[in-house]
PDB file of C-alpha atoms in Angstrom:
ATOM      1  CA  MET U   1     -10.004  12.508 -22.162  1.00 45.00           C
ATOM      2  CA  THR U   2      -6.423  13.006 -21.124  1.00 48.00           C
ATOM      3  CA  LYS U   3      -4.106  10.024 -20.569  1.00 49.00           C
ATOM      4  CA  LYS U   4      -3.985  10.750 -16.829  1.00 47.00           C
ATOM      5  CA  LEU U   5      -7.775  10.839 -16.510  1.00 41.00           C
ATOM      6  CA  LYS U   6      -8.168   7.699 -18.547  1.00 43.00           C
ATOM      7  CA  SER U   7      -5.629   5.890 -16.312  1.00 46.00           C
ATOM      8  CA  PHE U   8      -7.446   7.125 -13.143  1.00 41.00           C
ATOM      9  CA  PHE U   9     -10.863   5.892 -14.331  1.00 40.00           C
ATOM     10  CA  MET U  10      -9.404   2.516 -15.382  1.00 43.00           C
ATOM     11  CA  LEU U  11      -8.031   2.162 -11.835  1.00 44.00           C
ATOM     12  CA  LEU U  12     -11.425   3.021 -10.337  1.00 41.00           C
ATOM     13  CA  SER U  13     -13.049   0.322 -12.442  1.00 42.00           C
ATOM     14  CA  PHE U  14     -10.662  -2.283 -10.911  1.00 43.00           C
ATOM     15  CA  ILE U  15     -11.366  -1.009  -7.398  1.00 42.00           C
ATOM     16  CA  ALA U  16     -15.081  -0.462  -7.466  1.00 41.00           C
ATOM     17  CA  LEU U  17     -16.413  -3.320  -9.624  1.00 40.00           C
ATOM     18  CA  PRO U  18     -16.682  -6.941  -8.471  1.00 45.00           C
ATOM     19  CA  LEU U  19     -14.492  -9.319 -10.510  1.00 47.00           C
ATOM     20  CA  SER U  20     -15.471 -12.553 -12.234  1.00 49.00           C
ATOM     21  CA  ALA U  21     -17.804 -14.702 -10.185  1.00 45.00           C
ATOM     22  CA  ASN U  22     -15.657 -17.719 -11.180  1.00 57.00           C
ATOM     23  CA  ALA U  23     -12.570 -16.281  -9.573  1.00 65.00           C
ATOM     24  CA  LYS U  24     -11.739 -17.733  -6.149  1.00 82.00           C
ATOM     25  CA  ASN U  25      -8.369 -16.106  -5.579  1.00 92.00           C
ATOM     26  CA  ALA U  26      -5.854 -13.802  -7.220  1.00 94.00           C
ATOM     27  CA  GLN U  27      -4.132 -16.785  -8.842  1.00 95.00           C
ATOM     28  CA  ASP U  28      -7.183 -17.223 -11.031  1.00 93.00           C
ATOM     29  CA  MET U  29      -6.736 -13.807 -12.579  1.00 94.00           C
ATOM     30  CA  PRO U  30      -3.074 -12.930 -13.244  1.00 95.00           C
ATOM     31  CA  GLU U  31      -3.878 -10.520 -16.099  1.00 95.00           C
ATOM     32  CA  GLU U  32      -6.362  -8.602 -13.957  1.00 94.00           C
ATOM     33  CA  ALA U  33      -3.900  -8.410 -11.092  1.00 96.00           C
ATOM     34  CA  GLU U  34      -1.095  -7.166 -13.337  1.00 96.00           C
ATOM     35  CA  ALA U  35      -3.393  -4.504 -14.850  1.00 95.00           C
ATOM     36  CA  PHE U  36      -4.510  -3.521 -11.356  1.00 95.00           C
ATOM     37  CA  ILE U  37      -0.971  -2.826 -10.209  1.00 94.00           C
ATOM     38  CA  GLN U  38      -0.024  -1.089 -13.449  1.00 93.00           C
ATOM     39  CA  GLU U  39      -2.907   1.272 -13.230  1.00 91.00           C
ATOM     40  CA  LEU U  40      -2.505   1.913  -9.536  1.00 89.00           C
ATOM     41  CA  ALA U  41       1.173   2.839 -10.039  1.00 85.00           C
ATOM     42  CA  ASN U  42       0.441   4.954 -13.103  1.00 84.00           C
ATOM     43  CA  SER U  43      -2.269   6.959 -11.315  1.00 84.00           C
ATOM     44  CA  THR U  44      -0.182   7.343  -8.207  1.00 78.00           C
ATOM     45  CA  LEU U  45       2.963   8.429  -9.950  1.00 75.00           C
ATOM     46  CA  ASP U  46       1.132  10.710 -12.375  1.00 79.00           C
ATOM     47  CA  THR U  47      -0.013  12.709  -9.359  1.00 76.00           C
ATOM     48  CA  LEU U  48       3.509  13.889  -8.936  1.00 68.00           C
ATOM     49  CA  ASP U  49       3.439  15.515 -12.365  1.00 70.00           C
ATOM     50  CA  ASP U  50       0.151  17.295 -11.919  1.00 73.00           C
ATOM     51  CA  PHE U  51       1.277  20.774 -10.882  1.00 75.00           C
ATOM     52  CA  ARG U  52      -2.285  22.068 -11.193  1.00 83.00           C
ATOM     53  CA  MET U  53      -2.835  20.680  -7.694  1.00 80.00           C
ATOM     54  CA  THR U  54      -1.405  22.060  -4.475  1.00 82.00           C
ATOM     55  CA  GLN U  55       0.923  19.824  -2.434  1.00 74.00           C
ATOM     56  CA  GLU U  56      -1.981  19.199  -0.003  1.00 79.00           C
ATOM     57  CA  GLU U  57      -4.205  18.091  -2.863  1.00 82.00           C
ATOM     58  CA  ARG U  58      -1.513  15.783  -4.211  1.00 75.00           C
ATOM     59  CA  ASP U  59      -1.020  14.274  -0.772  1.00 76.00           C
ATOM     60  CA  GLN U  60      -4.754  13.686  -0.464  1.00 81.00           C
ATOM     61  CA  LYS U  61      -4.923  11.979  -3.842  1.00 80.00           C
ATOM     62  CA  PHE U  62      -1.942   9.766  -2.907  1.00 76.00           C
ATOM     63  CA  HIS U  63      -3.845   8.904   0.297  1.00 79.00           C
ATOM     64  CA  ASP U  64      -7.073   8.046  -1.502  1.00 83.00           C
ATOM     65  CA  LEU U  65      -5.403   5.930  -4.174  1.00 82.00           C
ATOM     66  CA  LEU U  66      -3.325   3.899  -1.742  1.00 81.00           C
ATOM     67  CA  LYS U  67      -6.199   3.540   0.720  1.00 83.00           C
ATOM     68  CA  ASN U  68      -8.286   1.969  -2.025  1.00 84.00           C
ATOM     69  CA  GLY U  69      -5.438  -0.129  -3.369  1.00 91.00           C
ATOM     70  CA  PHE U  70      -4.162  -1.621  -0.117  1.00 91.00           C
ATOM     71  CA  GLU U  71      -6.086  -3.858   2.313  1.00 92.00           C
ATOM     72  CA  ILE U  72      -5.430  -1.652   5.292  1.00 90.00           C
ATOM     73  CA  PRO U  73      -7.597  -3.419   7.880  1.00 88.00           C
ATOM     74  CA  TYR U  74      -5.912  -6.760   7.139  1.00 90.00           C
ATOM     75  CA  LEU U  75      -2.440  -5.129   7.378  1.00 91.00           C
ATOM     76  CA  SER U  76      -3.286  -3.606  10.684  1.00 90.00           C
ATOM     77  CA  LYS U  77      -3.986  -7.086  12.117  1.00 88.00           C
ATOM     78  CA  LEU U  78      -0.807  -8.651  10.683  1.00 91.00           C
ATOM     79  CA  VAL U  79       1.610  -5.892  11.546  1.00 94.00           C
ATOM     80  CA  LEU U  80       1.118  -6.229  15.336  1.00 93.00           C
ATOM     81  CA  GLY U  81       1.700  -9.993  15.317  1.00 90.00           C
ATOM     82  CA  ARG U  82       1.548 -11.501  18.804  1.00 91.00           C
ATOM     83  CA  HIS U  83       1.156  -8.064  20.419  1.00 94.00           C
ATOM     84  CA  ARG U  84      -2.379  -7.823  19.043  1.00 92.00           C
ATOM     85  CA  LYS U  85      -3.623 -10.518  21.437  1.00 91.00           C
ATOM     86  CA  ARG U  86      -2.030  -8.699  24.365  1.00 92.00           C
ATOM     87  CA  ALA U  87      -3.434  -5.288  23.538  1.00 95.00           C
ATOM     88  CA  SER U  88      -6.555  -4.031  25.347  1.00 96.00           C
ATOM     89  CA  LYS U  89      -9.760  -3.130  23.428  1.00 94.00           C
ATOM     90  CA  ASP U  90      -9.049   0.529  23.871  1.00 97.00           C
ATOM     91  CA  GLN U  91      -5.459   0.125  22.556  1.00 96.00           C
ATOM     92  CA  MET U  92      -6.647  -1.829  19.533  1.00 95.00           C
ATOM     93  CA  ARG U  93      -9.286   0.788  18.813  1.00 95.00           C
ATOM     94  CA  ASP U  94      -6.700   3.569  18.894  1.00 96.00           C
ATOM     95  CA  PHE U  95      -4.243   1.577  16.781  1.00 96.00           C
ATOM     96  CA  GLU U  96      -6.828   0.820  14.128  1.00 92.00           C
ATOM     97  CA  GLN U  97      -7.626   4.514  13.908  1.00 92.00           C
ATOM     98  CA  LEU U  98      -3.969   5.617  13.718  1.00 94.00           C
ATOM     99  CA  PHE U  99      -2.497   2.860  11.535  1.00 93.00           C
ATOM    100  CA  PRO U 100      -4.133   3.665   8.162  1.00 88.00           C
ATOM    101  CA  ASP U 101      -2.586   7.188   7.911  1.00 87.00           C
ATOM    102  CA  PHE U 102       0.759   5.881   9.088  1.00 90.00           C
ATOM    103  CA  ILE U 103       1.132   2.950   6.656  1.00 86.00           C
ATOM    104  CA  ILE U 104      -0.157   5.014   3.701  1.00 82.00           C
ATOM    105  CA  SER U 105       2.461   7.695   4.453  1.00 81.00           C
ATOM    106  CA  VAL U 106       5.131   5.005   4.501  1.00 81.00           C
ATOM    107  CA  TYR U 107       4.084   3.639   1.110  1.00 77.00           C
ATOM    108  CA  SER U 108       3.560   7.170  -0.272  1.00 74.00           C
ATOM    109  CA  ALA U 109       7.104   8.211   0.717  1.00 74.00           C
ATOM    110  CA  ARG U 110       8.533   5.130  -0.982  1.00 70.00           C
ATOM    111  CA  LEU U 111       6.660   5.649  -4.230  1.00 69.00           C
ATOM    112  CA  LYS U 112       7.483   9.356  -4.297  1.00 66.00           C
ATOM    113  CA  GLU U 113      11.200   8.436  -4.402  1.00 67.00           C
ATOM    114  CA  TYR U 114      10.563   7.036  -7.863  1.00 63.00           C
ATOM    115  CA  GLY U 115       8.064   9.569  -9.174  1.00 56.00           C
ATOM    116  CA  ASP U 116      10.224  10.659 -12.144  1.00 58.00           C
ATOM    117  CA  GLU U 117      10.933   7.141 -13.388  1.00 68.00           C
ATOM    118  CA  ARG U 118       9.006   4.777 -15.661  1.00 80.00           C
ATOM    119  CA  PHE U 119       7.047   1.927 -14.044  1.00 85.00           C
ATOM    120  CA  ASN U 120       6.356  -1.319 -15.775  1.00 92.00           C
ATOM    121  CA  VAL U 121       4.784  -4.588 -14.709  1.00 95.00           C
ATOM    122  CA  THR U 122       7.003  -7.454 -15.822  1.00 96.00           C
ATOM    123  CA  GLY U 123       4.884 -10.504 -14.933  1.00 97.00           C
ATOM    124  CA  SER U 124       3.422 -12.422 -12.008  1.00 97.00           C
ATOM    125  CA  SER U 125       3.848 -15.651 -10.071  1.00 97.00           C
ATOM    126  CA  PRO U 126       1.717 -17.460  -7.505  1.00 97.00           C
ATOM    127  CA  THR U 127       2.619 -17.421  -3.810  1.00 96.00           C
ATOM    128  CA  GLY U 128       0.919 -19.329  -1.055  1.00 93.00           C
ATOM    129  CA  ARG U 129      -2.451 -20.878  -1.796  1.00 92.00           C
ATOM    130  CA  ARG U 130      -4.265 -17.864  -3.184  1.00 93.00           C
ATOM    131  CA  ASP U 131      -2.014 -14.911  -3.696  1.00 96.00           C
ATOM    132  CA  LEU U 132      -0.011 -13.546  -6.596  1.00 96.00           C
ATOM    133  CA  TYR U 133       3.206 -11.616  -6.665  1.00 98.00           C
ATOM    134  CA  VAL U 134       2.986  -9.020  -9.435  1.00 98.00           C
ATOM    135  CA  HIS U 135       6.568  -8.170 -10.436  1.00 97.00           C
ATOM    136  CA  SER U 136       7.503  -4.711 -11.553  1.00 94.00           C
ATOM    137  CA  GLU U 137      10.447  -2.426 -12.197  1.00 91.00           C
ATOM    138  CA  PHE U 138      11.146   1.274 -12.052  1.00 83.00           C
ATOM    139  CA  SER U 139      13.380   2.117 -15.026  1.00 81.00           C
ATOM    140  CA  ARG U 140      16.008   4.599 -14.035  1.00 69.00           C
ATOM    141  CA  LYS U 141      18.272   6.549 -16.407  1.00 73.00           C
ATOM    142  CA  GLY U 142      21.856   5.465 -16.174  1.00 72.00           C
ATOM    143  CA  ARG U 143      21.145   3.041 -13.291  1.00 73.00           C
ATOM    144  CA  ASN U 144      19.897  -0.465 -12.873  1.00 78.00           C
ATOM    145  CA  PRO U 145      16.127  -0.911 -12.625  1.00 80.00           C
ATOM    146  CA  PHE U 146      14.553  -0.845  -9.183  1.00 81.00           C
ATOM    147  CA  ILE U 147      12.650  -4.137  -8.703  1.00 88.00           C
ATOM    148  CA  ALA U 148       9.526  -4.472  -6.571  1.00 91.00           C
ATOM    149  CA  SER U 149       6.957  -7.307  -6.196  1.00 96.00           C
ATOM    150  CA  TRP U 150       3.429  -6.548  -4.996  1.00 96.00           C
ATOM    151  CA  ARG U 151       1.534  -9.266  -3.150  1.00 96.00           C
ATOM    152  CA  VAL U 152      -2.056  -9.227  -4.378  1.00 97.00           C
ATOM    153  CA  ARG U 153      -5.020 -11.068  -2.808  1.00 95.00           C
ATOM    154  CA  LEU U 154      -8.703 -11.278  -3.820  1.00 94.00           C
ATOM    155  CA  MET U 155     -10.710 -10.021  -0.858  1.00 91.00           C
ATOM    156  CA  ASP U 156     -14.492  -9.468  -0.976  1.00 86.00           C
ATOM    157  CA  ASP U 157     -14.380  -9.920  -4.731  1.00 87.00           C
ATOM    158  CA  LYS U 158     -11.811  -7.098  -5.105  1.00 91.00           C
ATOM    159  CA  LEU U 159      -8.083  -7.207  -5.747  1.00 94.00           C
ATOM    160  CA  ARG U 160      -6.033  -5.726  -2.893  1.00 95.00           C
ATOM    161  CA  ILE U 161      -2.347  -5.313  -2.066  1.00 95.00           C
ATOM    162  CA  ILE U 162      -1.248  -6.903   1.176  1.00 94.00           C
ATOM    163  CA  ASP U 163       2.537  -6.437   0.906  1.00 94.00           C
ATOM    164  CA  ILE U 164       5.408  -5.087  -1.204  1.00 92.00           C
ATOM    165  CA  VAL U 165       8.685  -6.969  -1.477  1.00 93.00           C
ATOM    166  CA  VAL U 166      11.712  -4.838  -2.344  1.00 87.00           C
ATOM    167  CA  GLY U 167      15.133  -6.422  -2.752  1.00 84.00           C
ATOM    168  CA  GLY U 168      13.781  -9.617  -1.282  1.00 89.00           C
ATOM    169  CA  ILE U 169      12.638  -7.833   1.820  1.00 91.00           C
ATOM    170  CA  SER U 170       8.969  -7.668   2.812  1.00 94.00           C
ATOM    171  CA  MET U 171       7.878  -4.177   3.786  1.00 90.00           C
ATOM    172  CA  LEU U 172       5.124  -5.722   5.943  1.00 92.00           C
ATOM    173  CA  GLN U 173       7.604  -7.958   7.794  1.00 93.00           C
ATOM    174  CA  THR U 174       9.984  -5.047   8.213  1.00 93.00           C
ATOM    175  CA  GLN U 175       7.216  -2.856   9.707  1.00 93.00           C
ATOM    176  CA  ARG U 176       6.112  -5.703  11.975  1.00 95.00           C
ATOM    177  CA  GLU U 177       9.680  -6.094  13.323  1.00 96.00           C
ATOM    178  CA  GLU U 178       9.967  -2.350  13.874  1.00 95.00           C
ATOM    179  CA  PHE U 179       6.667  -2.207  15.799  1.00 96.00           C
ATOM    180  CA  SER U 180       7.610  -5.306  17.824  1.00 96.00           C
ATOM    181  CA  SER U 181      10.930  -3.724  18.791  1.00 96.00           C
ATOM    182  CA  ARG U 182       9.289  -0.458  19.727  1.00 96.00           C
ATOM    183  CA  ILE U 183       6.633  -2.199  21.846  1.00 97.00           C
ATOM    184  CA  ALA U 184       9.381  -4.107  23.662  1.00 96.00           C
ATOM    185  CA  LYS U 185      10.959  -0.803  24.668  1.00 97.00           C
ATOM    186  CA  VAL U 186       8.001   1.513  25.351  1.00 97.00           C
ATOM    187  CA  GLY U 187       4.958  -0.752  25.424  1.00 97.00           C
ATOM    188  CA  MET U 188       1.847  -0.529  23.350  1.00 97.00           C
ATOM    189  CA  ASP U 189       0.905   2.881  24.730  1.00 97.00           C
ATOM    190  CA  GLY U 190       4.317   4.166  23.766  1.00 97.00           C
ATOM    191  CA  LEU U 191       3.851   2.949  20.148  1.00 97.00           C
ATOM    192  CA  LEU U 192       0.460   4.662  20.053  1.00 97.00           C
ATOM    193  CA  ASP U 193       2.031   7.902  21.283  1.00 96.00           C
ATOM    194  CA  ASP U 194       4.609   7.604  18.482  1.00 95.00           C
ATOM    195  CA  LEU U 195       1.857   7.214  15.858  1.00 95.00           C
ATOM    196  CA  ARG U 196      -0.084  10.168  17.317  1.00 94.00           C
ATOM    197  CA  GLU U 197       3.019  12.353  17.281  1.00 92.00           C
ATOM    198  CA  ARG U 198       3.743  11.477  13.672  1.00 88.00           C
ATOM    199  CA  GLN U 199       0.217  12.238  12.684  1.00 82.00           C
ATOM    200  CA  GLU U 200       0.277  15.606  14.461  1.00 81.00           C
ATOM    201  CA  THR U 201       3.628  16.494  12.864  1.00 76.00           C
ATOM    202  CA  LYS U 202       2.221  15.742   9.420  1.00 67.00           C
ATOM    203  CA  THR U 203      -0.852  17.984   9.935  1.00 62.00           C
ATOM    204  CA  ASN U 204       1.005  20.933  11.377  1.00 59.00           C
TER     205      ASN U 204
END
């Protein structure tokens, strides 16, 4: 078995199998959380080096890995903030359909920027009552390491990512502020049109 396949199957084991029944939150399992992030990053970044796949196939693998690693439904609720309560049922239905592809494309683009660099988990620390920040760095030749912290939560007996903090800035909070600003200008329907346009541009 190649190193890439081994890494991919290790990641699937973290995603598909329930964790210890004694674990109540991510803070109970720092080693598992660190391994989860390491394997997710390894599998995701290795995709960039697999030239046996077409670009479309690589994009699809990125999509599948990140969809399974991130808690997308939870993120879709948080990112709208107070606007979620003001949205109609039809607007929320459309948003929940459009948001997954949007947020995965955002995270994919960020990870692809560092595809030719080495990724290492450097430790973890508790945050809040049940989450862990898994700290990591992208080693870059001739430059300072790029630091990122992944907020991990245990949800339905599975570890999931609910945020990435880069340079002290939460990507979730940044996206929430961008959406709020856009809704203030064009309304919820305008935001939905933006997401649809982005999706159509990507598929064409």
